[in-house]
Amino acid sequence: MTREEMVNTTRAILAKAGFDVSSAINIRSICFDVVGRRDKTVLIIKVLGNVDAFSRENADEMKIMADALDASPILIGETSSSGKLEKGIIYTRFKIPIISNETLADQLLEEVPPFIFAAPGGLYVKIDSDTLRQIREERGISLGTLAETAGVSRRTIQMYENGMGAMIDAALRLEEFLDTPIIEPLDPFDYQKDDSVRSHEVSGKGNSTGFTPLDRLVNIGFSITPIFRGPFEAITRDNDHNMVLLTGIGTEESKLIQKALIASELSNLTHKHSVVIVQKKHSTDSIKSTALVTDDELRKIDDKSELTDIILSRSTKK
């Protein structure tokens, strides 16, 4: 299956499951291919045939996007150097969950969640640690008895009770011995935000992003996180008003409309706002819901509230 076919399959699964789905983002070296939203669940998805091609830089930018858009990043793949990605297993690379389209379909369409995750050393399952501890204490079962049953050490049983994953065989032996389900389903969209992504943020007058228009935003009080593998150049935050702006720089007229349309579609899906800073005045102040602001206008603004008001007035949803 080609990557384009994989992307189309992913989009079809999301749509059938009731997600609002973005167009496929057909730009080279971009950090994601599809965005989908259903209720409060927002997914930022990268699709690759071989997941070994997924770089740390790509993962870092997906985490930045996820943090800004209150979303979960996920990689859809088909193979790795170890072979085919198996149905019902969650893999990870640089702390980004990886699943196949088959697993995605089971999760969203059949309501059959994965139970197994891959980690160094093999395949594991998540144990309901509270239930394990409660049953052991209520029945007066010693740590040693459970350890012997599972074929592990007493210390390992204690670690299971503290939330550590278990090898599949050991977990199944415990379930059979206790005659109680203790293996928990997994949620591939349960992403824990990475606090380190804010270290990429630039704020404070005089600090530089490397892009003159973005530096002007920093100087009037916005915080900027540059994006190097996205359809726009930065995530802009007004931390005082909890506002996030998808921010592009329209230096190439041939790409301006494409950039503004993508930003508009994503801002609508994620309930954010979008703006493209352009070099010269256009016949319109917006493209779809993406506001257009000229360099000249930006140079005359010395208060971020003034720019925010301009963007909001031009970001009329169409």
PDB file of C-alpha atoms in Angstrom:
ATOM      1  CA  MET A   1       0.000   0.000   0.000  1.00  0.00           C
ATOM      2  CA  THR A   2       1.379   3.434  -0.923  1.00  0.00           C
ATOM      3  CA  ARG A   3       1.635   6.168   1.693  1.00  0.00           C
ATOM      4  CA  GLU A   4      -1.103   8.125  -0.078  1.00  0.00           C
ATOM      5  CA  GLU A   5      -3.383   5.093   0.166  1.00  0.00           C
ATOM      6  CA  MET A   6      -2.517   4.734   3.852  1.00  0.00           C
ATOM      7  CA  VAL A   7      -3.379   8.410   4.480  1.00  0.00           C
ATOM      8  CA  ASN A   8      -6.689   7.997   2.657  1.00  0.00           C
ATOM      9  CA  THR A   9      -7.457   4.874   4.711  1.00  0.00           C
ATOM     10  CA  THR A  10      -6.733   6.757   7.942  1.00  0.00           C
ATOM     11  CA  ARG A  11      -8.984   9.638   6.894  1.00  0.00           C
ATOM     12  CA  ALA A  12     -11.766   7.226   5.930  1.00  0.00           C
ATOM     13  CA  ILE A  13     -11.611   5.451   9.307  1.00  0.00           C
ATOM     14  CA  LEU A  14     -11.778   8.768  11.164  1.00  0.00           C
ATOM     15  CA  ALA A  15     -14.690  10.021   9.063  1.00  0.00           C
ATOM     16  CA  LYS A  16     -16.641   6.782   9.507  1.00  0.00           C
ATOM     17  CA  ALA A  17     -16.085   7.082  13.269  1.00  0.00           C
ATOM     18  CA  GLY A  18     -17.684  10.532  13.310  1.00  0.00           C
ATOM     19  CA  PHE A  19     -14.570  12.706  13.260  1.00  0.00           C
ATOM     20  CA  ASP A  20     -14.343  15.985  11.407  1.00  0.00           C
ATOM     21  CA  VAL A  21     -11.252  15.350   9.289  1.00  0.00           C
ATOM     22  CA  SER A  22      -8.837  17.734   7.612  1.00  0.00           C
ATOM     23  CA  SER A  23      -7.723  17.403   4.047  1.00  0.00           C
ATOM     24  CA  ALA A  24      -4.508  15.453   3.577  1.00  0.00           C
ATOM     25  CA  ILE A  25      -1.673  17.947   4.087  1.00  0.00           C
ATOM     26  CA  ASN A  26       0.347  17.370   0.920  1.00  0.00           C
ATOM     27  CA  ILE A  27       3.542  19.266   1.753  1.00  0.00           C
ATOM     28  CA  ARG A  28       6.994  17.656   1.781  1.00  0.00           C
ATOM     29  CA  SER A  29       8.696  17.057   5.143  1.00  0.00           C
ATOM     30  CA  ILE A  30       5.689  18.200   7.170  1.00  0.00           C
ATOM     31  CA  CYS A  31       5.408  16.883  10.734  1.00  0.00           C
ATOM     32  CA  PHE A  32       1.810  15.648  10.332  1.00  0.00           C
ATOM     33  CA  ASP A  33      -0.543  14.558   7.561  1.00  0.00           C
ATOM     34  CA  VAL A  34      -4.066  14.647   9.030  1.00  0.00           C
ATOM     35  CA  VAL A  35      -5.920  16.322  11.880  1.00  0.00           C
ATOM     36  CA  GLY A  36      -9.227  14.954  13.154  1.00  0.00           C
ATOM     37  CA  ARG A  37     -11.666  16.085  15.812  1.00  0.00           C
ATOM     38  CA  ARG A  38     -14.574  14.350  17.528  1.00  0.00           C
ATOM     39  CA  ASP A  39     -16.047  16.202  20.491  1.00  0.00           C
ATOM     40  CA  LYS A  40     -13.054  17.005  22.730  1.00  0.00           C
ATOM     41  CA  THR A  41     -10.738  14.455  21.118  1.00  0.00           C
ATOM     42  CA  VAL A  42      -8.265  16.069  18.696  1.00  0.00           C
ATOM     43  CA  LEU A  43      -5.748  13.856  16.897  1.00  0.00           C
ATOM     44  CA  ILE A  44      -2.620  15.015  15.064  1.00  0.00           C
ATOM     45  CA  ILE A  45      -1.578  12.122  12.840  1.00  0.00           C
ATOM     46  CA  LYS A  46       1.559  11.300  10.880  1.00  0.00           C
ATOM     47  CA  VAL A  47       1.383   8.383   8.430  1.00  0.00           C
ATOM     48  CA  LEU A  48       4.480   6.430   7.343  1.00  0.00           C
ATOM     49  CA  GLY A  49       4.947   3.097   5.627  1.00  0.00           C
ATOM     50  CA  ASN A  50       8.044   2.285   7.705  1.00  0.00           C
ATOM     51  CA  VAL A  51       7.940   3.930  11.139  1.00  0.00           C
ATOM     52  CA  ASP A  52      11.736   3.799  11.438  1.00  0.00           C
ATOM     53  CA  ALA A  53      11.754   6.876   9.183  1.00  0.00           C
ATOM     54  CA  PHE A  54      10.066   8.865  11.967  1.00  0.00           C
ATOM     55  CA  SER A  55      12.713  11.267  13.309  1.00  0.00           C
ATOM     56  CA  ARG A  56      13.173  12.818  16.725  1.00  0.00           C
ATOM     57  CA  GLU A  57      12.750  16.263  15.137  1.00  0.00           C
ATOM     58  CA  ASN A  58       9.392  15.196  13.712  1.00  0.00           C
ATOM     59  CA  ALA A  59       8.334  13.855  17.109  1.00  0.00           C
ATOM     60  CA  ASP A  60       9.363  17.078  18.873  1.00  0.00           C
ATOM     61  CA  GLU A  61       7.288  19.206  16.510  1.00  0.00           C
ATOM     62  CA  MET A  62       4.267  16.922  16.847  1.00  0.00           C
ATOM     63  CA  LYS A  63       4.552  17.357  20.623  1.00  0.00           C
ATOM     64  CA  ILE A  64       4.672  21.142  20.206  1.00  0.00           C
ATOM     65  CA  MET A  65       1.542  21.005  18.048  1.00  0.00           C
ATOM     66  CA  ALA A  66      -0.195  18.701  20.511  1.00  0.00           C
ATOM     67  CA  ASP A  67       0.588  21.023  23.416  1.00  0.00           C
ATOM     68  CA  ALA A  68      -0.718  24.090  21.593  1.00  0.00           C
ATOM     69  CA  LEU A  69      -3.857  22.484  20.186  1.00  0.00           C
ATOM     70  CA  ASP A  70      -4.836  20.312  23.184  1.00  0.00           C
ATOM     71  CA  ALA A  71      -4.402  17.291  20.961  1.00  0.00           C
ATOM     72  CA  SER A  72      -2.947  13.785  20.994  1.00  0.00           C
ATOM     73  CA  PRO A  73      -0.146  12.995  18.518  1.00  0.00           C
ATOM     74  CA  ILE A  74      -0.143   9.548  16.950  1.00  0.00           C
ATOM     75  CA  LEU A  75       1.863   7.793  14.236  1.00  0.00           C
ATOM     76  CA  ILE A  76       0.117   5.386  11.871  1.00  0.00           C
ATOM     77  CA  GLY A  77       2.464   2.856  10.316  1.00  0.00           C
ATOM     78  CA  GLU A  78       2.671  -0.420   8.468  1.00  0.00           C
ATOM     79  CA  THR A  79       6.132  -1.859   9.152  1.00  0.00           C
ATOM     80  CA  SER A  80       9.328  -1.334  11.121  1.00  0.00           C
ATOM     81  CA  SER A  81      12.757  -2.937  10.946  1.00  0.00           C
ATOM     82  CA  SER A  82      11.293  -5.763  13.071  1.00  0.00           C
ATOM     83  CA  GLY A  83       8.557  -6.519  10.546  1.00  0.00           C
ATOM     84  CA  LYS A  84       4.844  -5.800  10.186  1.00  0.00           C
ATOM     85  CA  LEU A  85       3.117  -3.788  12.907  1.00  0.00           C
ATOM     86  CA  GLU A  86       0.731  -6.206  14.555  1.00  0.00           C
ATOM     87  CA  LYS A  87      -2.951  -5.537  15.061  1.00  0.00           C
ATOM     88  CA  GLY A  88      -3.915  -4.724  18.650  1.00  0.00           C
ATOM     89  CA  ILE A  89      -0.452  -3.598  19.749  1.00  0.00           C
ATOM     90  CA  ILE A  90       0.665  -0.071  20.644  1.00  0.00           C
ATOM     91  CA  TYR A  91       4.279   0.711  19.767  1.00  0.00           C
ATOM     92  CA  THR A  92       6.156   3.919  20.589  1.00  0.00           C
ATOM     93  CA  ARG A  93       8.973   5.980  19.132  1.00  0.00           C
ATOM     94  CA  PHE A  94      10.269   9.079  20.915  1.00  0.00           C
ATOM     95  CA  LYS A  95       7.244   8.765  23.244  1.00  0.00           C
ATOM     96  CA  ILE A  96       4.762   9.075  20.343  1.00  0.00           C
ATOM     97  CA  PRO A  97       2.234   6.191  20.222  1.00  0.00           C
ATOM     98  CA  ILE A  98       2.346   4.093  17.041  1.00  0.00           C
ATOM     99  CA  ILE A  99      -0.460   1.864  15.757  1.00  0.00           C
ATOM    100  CA  SER A 100      -1.569   0.355  12.452  1.00  0.00           C
ATOM    101  CA  ASN A 101      -4.689   1.409  10.580  1.00  0.00           C
ATOM    102  CA  GLU A 102      -6.176  -1.966  11.582  1.00  0.00           C
ATOM    103  CA  THR A 103      -5.736  -1.097  15.255  1.00  0.00           C
ATOM    104  CA  LEU A 104      -7.165   2.375  14.629  1.00  0.00           C
ATOM    105  CA  ALA A 105     -10.249   0.845  12.994  1.00  0.00           C
ATOM    106  CA  ASP A 106     -10.736  -1.627  15.848  1.00  0.00           C
ATOM    107  CA  GLN A 107     -10.475   1.179  18.413  1.00  0.00           C
ATOM    108  CA  LEU A 108     -12.806   3.626  16.673  1.00  0.00           C
ATOM    109  CA  LEU A 109     -15.235   1.481  14.692  1.00  0.00           C
ATOM    110  CA  GLU A 110     -15.478  -1.777  16.627  1.00  0.00           C
ATOM    111  CA  GLU A 111     -14.822  -0.356  20.117  1.00  0.00           C
ATOM    112  CA  VAL A 112     -12.164  -3.038  20.569  1.00  0.00           C
ATOM    113  CA  PRO A 113      -9.182  -1.401  22.269  1.00  0.00           C
ATOM    114  CA  PRO A 114      -5.618  -2.712  22.151  1.00  0.00           C
ATOM    115  CA  PHE A 115      -4.359  -4.574  25.221  1.00  0.00           C
ATOM    116  CA  ILE A 116      -0.679  -5.013  24.394  1.00  0.00           C
ATOM    117  CA  PHE A 117       2.151  -2.498  24.196  1.00  0.00           C
ATOM    118  CA  ALA A 118       5.670  -2.986  22.916  1.00  0.00           C
ATOM    119  CA  ALA A 119       8.602  -1.850  25.032  1.00  0.00           C
ATOM    120  CA  PRO A 120      12.293  -2.766  25.334  1.00  0.00           C
ATOM    121  CA  GLY A 121      12.432  -6.459  26.152  1.00  0.00           C
ATOM    122  CA  GLY A 122       9.194  -7.570  24.537  1.00  0.00           C
ATOM    123  CA  LEU A 123       5.418  -7.231  24.685  1.00  0.00           C
ATOM    124  CA  TYR A 124       3.615  -6.141  27.824  1.00  0.00           C
ATOM    125  CA  VAL A 125       0.133  -5.523  29.226  1.00  0.00           C
ATOM    126  CA  LYS A 126      -1.142  -3.032  31.755  1.00  0.00           C
ATOM    127  CA  ILE A 127      -2.319  -4.545  35.033  1.00  0.00           C
ATOM    128  CA  ASP A 128      -5.082  -3.076  37.195  1.00  0.00           C
ATOM    129  CA  SER A 129      -2.695  -2.525  40.102  1.00  0.00           C
ATOM    130  CA  ASP A 130      -5.385  -1.521  42.607  1.00  0.00           C
ATOM    131  CA  THR A 131      -7.419  -4.666  41.923  1.00  0.00           C
ATOM    132  CA  LEU A 132      -4.333  -6.880  42.134  1.00  0.00           C
ATOM    133  CA  ARG A 133      -3.341  -5.434  45.514  1.00  0.00           C
ATOM    134  CA  GLN A 134      -6.912  -5.508  46.848  1.00  0.00           C
ATOM    135  CA  ILE A 135      -7.481  -9.164  45.920  1.00  0.00           C
ATOM    136  CA  ARG A 136      -4.113 -10.235  47.302  1.00  0.00           C
ATOM    137  CA  GLU A 137      -4.762  -8.504  50.629  1.00  0.00           C
ATOM    138  CA  GLU A 138      -8.415  -9.598  50.925  1.00  0.00           C
ATOM    139  CA  ARG A 139      -7.537 -13.247  50.251  1.00  0.00           C
ATOM    140  CA  GLY A 140      -4.378 -13.185  52.329  1.00  0.00           C
ATOM    141  CA  ILE A 141      -2.185 -14.230  49.429  1.00  0.00           C
ATOM    142  CA  SER A 142       1.504 -13.602  49.968  1.00  0.00           C
ATOM    143  CA  LEU A 143       3.768 -11.795  47.539  1.00  0.00           C
ATOM    144  CA  GLY A 144       5.803 -14.981  47.348  1.00  0.00           C
ATOM    145  CA  THR A 145       2.823 -17.070  46.237  1.00  0.00           C
ATOM    146  CA  LEU A 146       1.968 -14.635  43.443  1.00  0.00           C
ATOM    147  CA  ALA A 147       5.616 -14.392  42.445  1.00  0.00           C
ATOM    148  CA  GLU A 148       5.899 -18.168  42.158  1.00  0.00           C
ATOM    149  CA  THR A 149       2.641 -18.344  40.196  1.00  0.00           C
ATOM    150  CA  ALA A 150       3.709 -15.673  37.716  1.00  0.00           C
ATOM    151  CA  GLY A 151       7.292 -16.854  37.481  1.00  0.00           C
ATOM    152  CA  VAL A 152       8.729 -13.530  38.641  1.00  0.00           C
ATOM    153  CA  SER A 153      10.297 -12.102  41.792  1.00  0.00           C
ATOM    154  CA  ARG A 154       8.467 -10.742  44.853  1.00  0.00           C
ATOM    155  CA  ARG A 155       9.864  -7.315  43.958  1.00  0.00           C
ATOM    156  CA  THR A 156       8.283  -7.562  40.493  1.00  0.00           C
ATOM    157  CA  ILE A 157       4.863  -8.282  42.024  1.00  0.00           C
ATOM    158  CA  GLN A 158       5.273  -5.169  44.168  1.00  0.00           C
ATOM    159  CA  MET A 159       6.118  -3.214  41.025  1.00  0.00           C
ATOM    160  CA  TYR A 160       2.977  -4.551  39.331  1.00  0.00           C
ATOM    161  CA  GLU A 161       1.009  -3.235  42.296  1.00  0.00           C
ATOM    162  CA  ASN A 162       2.678   0.145  41.769  1.00  0.00           C
ATOM    163  CA  GLY A 163       1.664   0.337  38.109  1.00  0.00           C
ATOM    164  CA  MET A 164       4.464  -1.341  36.161  1.00  0.00           C
ATOM    165  CA  GLY A 165       3.489  -3.241  33.031  1.00  0.00           C
ATOM    166  CA  ALA A 166       3.746  -7.027  33.000  1.00  0.00           C
ATOM    167  CA  MET A 167       4.921  -9.537  30.430  1.00  0.00           C
ATOM    168  CA  ILE A 168       1.906 -11.179  28.797  1.00  0.00           C
ATOM    169  CA  ASP A 169       2.539 -14.706  30.080  1.00  0.00           C
ATOM    170  CA  ALA A 170       3.025 -13.531  33.668  1.00  0.00           C
ATOM    171  CA  ALA A 171      -0.187 -11.460  33.580  1.00  0.00           C
ATOM    172  CA  LEU A 172      -2.211 -14.348  32.154  1.00  0.00           C
ATOM    173  CA  ARG A 173      -0.914 -16.709  34.845  1.00  0.00           C
ATOM    174  CA  LEU A 174      -1.956 -14.206  37.531  1.00  0.00           C
ATOM    175  CA  GLU A 175      -5.419 -13.793  35.994  1.00  0.00           C
ATOM    176  CA  GLU A 176      -5.928 -17.552  35.885  1.00  0.00           C
ATOM    177  CA  PHE A 177      -4.719 -18.014  39.466  1.00  0.00           C
ATOM    178  CA  LEU A 178      -6.882 -15.172  40.846  1.00  0.00           C
ATOM    179  CA  ASP A 179      -9.836 -16.024  38.575  1.00  0.00           C
ATOM    180  CA  THR A 180     -10.345 -12.265  38.080  1.00  0.00           C
ATOM    181  CA  PRO A 181      -9.666 -10.028  35.055  1.00  0.00           C
ATOM    182  CA  ILE A 182      -6.729  -7.760  35.911  1.00  0.00           C
ATOM    183  CA  ILE A 183      -5.445  -6.888  32.408  1.00  0.00           C
ATOM    184  CA  GLU A 184      -6.642  -3.421  31.412  1.00  0.00           C
ATOM    185  CA  PRO A 185      -7.395  -2.090  27.912  1.00  0.00           C
ATOM    186  CA  LEU A 186      -5.115   0.623  26.537  1.00  0.00           C
ATOM    187  CA  ASP A 187      -6.040   3.979  25.008  1.00  0.00           C
ATOM    188  CA  PRO A 188      -3.713   4.889  22.113  1.00  0.00           C
ATOM    189  CA  PHE A 189      -4.903   8.502  22.376  1.00  0.00           C
ATOM    190  CA  ASP A 190      -4.024   8.834  26.065  1.00  0.00           C
ATOM    191  CA  TYR A 191      -1.046  11.125  25.529  1.00  0.00           C
ATOM    192  CA  GLN A 192       0.746  12.680  28.491  1.00  0.00           C
ATOM    193  CA  LYS A 193       1.920  16.160  27.558  1.00  0.00           C
ATOM    194  CA  ASP A 194       5.658  16.669  27.439  1.00  0.00           C
ATOM    195  CA  ASP A 195       6.499  19.697  29.588  1.00  0.00           C
ATOM    196  CA  SER A 196       9.824  20.131  27.807  1.00  0.00           C
ATOM    197  CA  VAL A 197       8.124  21.449  24.645  1.00  0.00           C
ATOM    198  CA  ARG A 198       7.770  24.880  26.240  1.00  0.00           C
ATOM    199  CA  SER A 199      11.560  25.134  26.251  1.00  0.00           C
ATOM    200  CA  HIS A 200      11.315  25.930  22.519  1.00  0.00           C
ATOM    201  CA  GLU A 201       9.172  28.999  23.239  1.00  0.00           C
ATOM    202  CA  VAL A 202      10.640  32.465  22.653  1.00  0.00           C
ATOM    203  CA  SER A 203       9.282  35.362  24.719  1.00  0.00           C
ATOM    204  CA  GLY A 204      10.478  38.652  26.172  1.00  0.00           C
ATOM    205  CA  LYS A 205      11.389  41.805  24.298  1.00  0.00           C
ATOM    206  CA  GLY A 206      14.704  41.577  22.492  1.00  0.00           C
ATOM    207  CA  ASN A 207      14.740  37.804  22.140  1.00  0.00           C
ATOM    208  CA  SER A 208      14.883  36.467  18.586  1.00  0.00           C
ATOM    209  CA  THR A 209      13.167  33.677  16.698  1.00  0.00           C
ATOM    210  CA  GLY A 210      15.245  34.158  13.570  1.00  0.00           C
ATOM    211  CA  PHE A 211      12.251  35.535  11.642  1.00  0.00           C
ATOM    212  CA  THR A 212      11.758  39.332  11.612  1.00  0.00           C
ATOM    213  CA  PRO A 213       7.913  39.280  11.553  1.00  0.00           C
ATOM    214  CA  LEU A 214       7.840  36.799  14.434  1.00  0.00           C
ATOM    215  CA  ASP A 215      10.351  38.919  16.379  1.00  0.00           C
ATOM    216  CA  ARG A 216       7.914  41.823  16.127  1.00  0.00           C
ATOM    217  CA  LEU A 217       5.264  39.632  17.735  1.00  0.00           C
ATOM    218  CA  VAL A 218       7.676  38.766  20.544  1.00  0.00           C
ATOM    219  CA  ASN A 219       8.480  42.442  21.089  1.00  0.00           C
ATOM    220  CA  ILE A 220       4.820  43.385  21.618  1.00  0.00           C
ATOM    221  CA  GLY A 221       4.257  40.662  24.172  1.00  0.00           C
ATOM    222  CA  PHE A 222       3.443  37.382  22.406  1.00  0.00           C
ATOM    223  CA  SER A 223       5.246  34.091  23.014  1.00  0.00           C
ATOM    224  CA  ILE A 224       6.435  32.329  19.852  1.00  0.00           C
ATOM    225  CA  THR A 225       7.305  28.697  19.185  1.00  0.00           C
ATOM    226  CA  PRO A 226       8.813  28.335  15.685  1.00  0.00           C
ATOM    227  CA  ILE A 227       7.615  25.386  13.588  1.00  0.00           C
ATOM    228  CA  PHE A 228      10.035  24.086  10.968  1.00  0.00           C
ATOM    229  CA  ARG A 229       8.045  21.084   9.690  1.00  0.00           C
ATOM    230  CA  GLY A 230       4.552  22.542   9.527  1.00  0.00           C
ATOM    231  CA  PRO A 231       2.244  24.275   7.056  1.00  0.00           C
ATOM    232  CA  PHE A 232       2.858  27.519   8.965  1.00  0.00           C
ATOM    233  CA  GLU A 233       5.888  29.028  10.681  1.00  0.00           C
ATOM    234  CA  ALA A 234       4.917  29.314  14.343  1.00  0.00           C
ATOM    235  CA  ILE A 235       2.578  28.766  17.231  1.00  0.00           C
ATOM    236  CA  THR A 236       1.864  32.184  18.749  1.00  0.00           C
ATOM    237  CA  ARG A 237       0.463  32.499  22.267  1.00  0.00           C
ATOM    238  CA  ASP A 238      -1.129  35.372  24.120  1.00  0.00           C
ATOM    239  CA  ASN A 239      -0.673  33.851  27.556  1.00  0.00           C
ATOM    240  CA  ASP A 240      -2.619  36.672  29.255  1.00  0.00           C
ATOM    241  CA  HIS A 241      -5.779  35.757  27.351  1.00  0.00           C
ATOM    242  CA  ASN A 242      -5.112  32.027  26.804  1.00  0.00           C
ATOM    243  CA  MET A 243      -5.176  32.519  23.021  1.00  0.00           C
ATOM    244  CA  VAL A 244      -3.316  30.392  20.480  1.00  0.00           C
ATOM    245  CA  LEU A 245      -2.689  31.600  16.921  1.00  0.00           C
ATOM    246  CA  LEU A 246      -1.502  29.432  14.029  1.00  0.00           C
ATOM    247  CA  THR A 247       0.919  31.874  12.423  1.00  0.00           C
ATOM    248  CA  GLY A 248       2.270  31.856   8.884  1.00  0.00           C
ATOM    249  CA  ILE A 249       4.589  34.178   6.997  1.00  0.00           C
ATOM    250  CA  GLY A 250       3.515  34.841   3.411  1.00  0.00           C
ATOM    251  CA  THR A 251       6.869  35.520   1.770  1.00  0.00           C
ATOM    252  CA  GLU A 252       6.076  33.476  -1.351  1.00  0.00           C
ATOM    253  CA  GLU A 253       2.924  34.680  -3.077  1.00  0.00           C
ATOM    254  CA  SER A 254       2.497  31.363  -4.879  1.00  0.00           C
ATOM    255  CA  LYS A 255       2.181  29.535  -1.560  1.00  0.00           C
ATOM    256  CA  LEU A 256       0.221  32.184   0.343  1.00  0.00           C
ATOM    257  CA  ILE A 257      -3.258  30.937  -0.497  1.00  0.00           C
ATOM    258  CA  GLN A 258      -2.370  27.290   0.182  1.00  0.00           C
ATOM    259  CA  LYS A 259      -0.818  28.225   3.530  1.00  0.00           C
ATOM    260  CA  ALA A 260      -3.816  30.364   4.548  1.00  0.00           C
ATOM    261  CA  LEU A 261      -6.339  27.695   3.531  1.00  0.00           C
ATOM    262  CA  ILE A 262      -4.539  24.976   5.504  1.00  0.00           C
ATOM    263  CA  ALA A 263      -4.246  27.244   8.554  1.00  0.00           C
ATOM    264  CA  SER A 264      -7.954  28.111   8.251  1.00  0.00           C
ATOM    265  CA  GLU A 265      -9.020  24.486   8.086  1.00  0.00           C
ATOM    266  CA  LEU A 266      -6.879  23.521  11.075  1.00  0.00           C
ATOM    267  CA  SER A 267      -7.927  26.532  13.140  1.00  0.00           C
ATOM    268  CA  ASN A 268     -11.581  25.683  12.583  1.00  0.00           C
ATOM    269  CA  LEU A 269     -11.025  22.040  13.549  1.00  0.00           C
ATOM    270  CA  THR A 270      -9.075  22.883  16.692  1.00  0.00           C
ATOM    271  CA  HIS A 271     -11.089  25.972  17.701  1.00  0.00           C
ATOM    272  CA  LYS A 272      -8.062  28.268  17.467  1.00  0.00           C
ATOM    273  CA  HIS A 273      -7.355  31.330  15.306  1.00  0.00           C
ATOM    274  CA  SER A 274      -4.954  31.722  12.403  1.00  0.00           C
ATOM    275  CA  VAL A 275      -3.051  34.586  10.812  1.00  0.00           C
ATOM    276  CA  VAL A 276      -0.624  34.976   7.933  1.00  0.00           C
ATOM    277  CA  ILE A 277       1.744  37.950   7.907  1.00  0.00           C
ATOM    278  CA  VAL A 278       2.107  39.155   4.311  1.00  0.00           C
ATOM    279  CA  GLN A 279       4.486  41.583   2.661  1.00  0.00           C
ATOM    280  CA  LYS A 280       1.917  43.619   0.769  1.00  0.00           C
ATOM    281  CA  LYS A 281      -1.748  44.482   1.032  1.00  0.00           C
ATOM    282  CA  HIS A 282      -4.175  42.075  -0.630  1.00  0.00           C
ATOM    283  CA  SER A 283      -7.652  42.622  -2.010  1.00  0.00           C
ATOM    284  CA  THR A 284      -9.082  40.896   1.041  1.00  0.00           C
ATOM    285  CA  ASP A 285      -8.257  40.975   4.754  1.00  0.00           C
ATOM    286  CA  SER A 286      -8.688  37.226   5.157  1.00  0.00           C
ATOM    287  CA  ILE A 287      -8.638  33.926   3.307  1.00  0.00           C
ATOM    288  CA  LYS A 288     -11.439  31.800   4.712  1.00  0.00           C
ATOM    289  CA  SER A 289     -10.988  32.235   8.482  1.00  0.00           C
ATOM    290  CA  THR A 290      -7.272  33.110   8.303  1.00  0.00           C
ATOM    291  CA  ALA A 291      -6.612  36.790   8.926  1.00  0.00           C
ATOM    292  CA  LEU A 292      -4.062  38.556   6.716  1.00  0.00           C
ATOM    293  CA  VAL A 293      -1.889  41.215   8.367  1.00  0.00           C
ATOM    294  CA  THR A 294       0.751  43.162   6.426  1.00  0.00           C
ATOM    295  CA  ASP A 295       4.309  43.860   7.541  1.00  0.00           C
ATOM    296  CA  ASP A 296       3.505  47.581   7.485  1.00  0.00           C
ATOM    297  CA  GLU A 297       0.507  47.097   9.775  1.00  0.00           C
ATOM    298  CA  LEU A 298       2.569  44.979  12.148  1.00  0.00           C
ATOM    299  CA  ARG A 299       5.348  47.583  12.357  1.00  0.00           C
ATOM    300  CA  LYS A 300       2.823  50.208  13.529  1.00  0.00           C
ATOM    301  CA  ILE A 301       1.417  48.049  16.324  1.00  0.00           C
ATOM    302  CA  ASP A 302       2.990  48.331  19.775  1.00  0.00           C
ATOM    303  CA  ASP A 303       0.377  46.527  21.855  1.00  0.00           C
ATOM    304  CA  LYS A 304      -0.594  42.891  21.451  1.00  0.00           C
ATOM    305  CA  SER A 305      -4.252  43.618  22.265  1.00  0.00           C
ATOM    306  CA  GLU A 306      -4.448  45.822  19.181  1.00  0.00           C
ATOM    307  CA  LEU A 307      -3.169  43.009  16.955  1.00  0.00           C
ATOM    308  CA  THR A 308      -5.468  40.485  18.642  1.00  0.00           C
ATOM    309  CA  ASP A 309      -8.468  42.721  17.922  1.00  0.00           C
ATOM    310  CA  ILE A 310      -7.435  42.997  14.258  1.00  0.00           C
ATOM    311  CA  ILE A 311      -7.051  39.238  13.908  1.00  0.00           C
ATOM    312  CA  LEU A 312     -10.387  38.521  15.593  1.00  0.00           C
ATOM    313  CA  SER A 313     -12.202  41.055  13.417  1.00  0.00           C
ATOM    314  CA  ARG A 314     -10.742  39.540  10.237  1.00  0.00           C
ATOM    315  CA  SER A 315     -11.100  35.885  11.276  1.00  0.00           C
ATOM    316  CA  THR A 316     -14.785  35.735  10.503  1.00  0.00           C
ATOM    317  CA  LYS A 317     -15.701  32.095   9.945  1.00  0.00           C
ATOM    318  CA  LYS A 318     -16.841  31.582   6.358  1.00  0.00           C
TER     319      LYS A 318
END
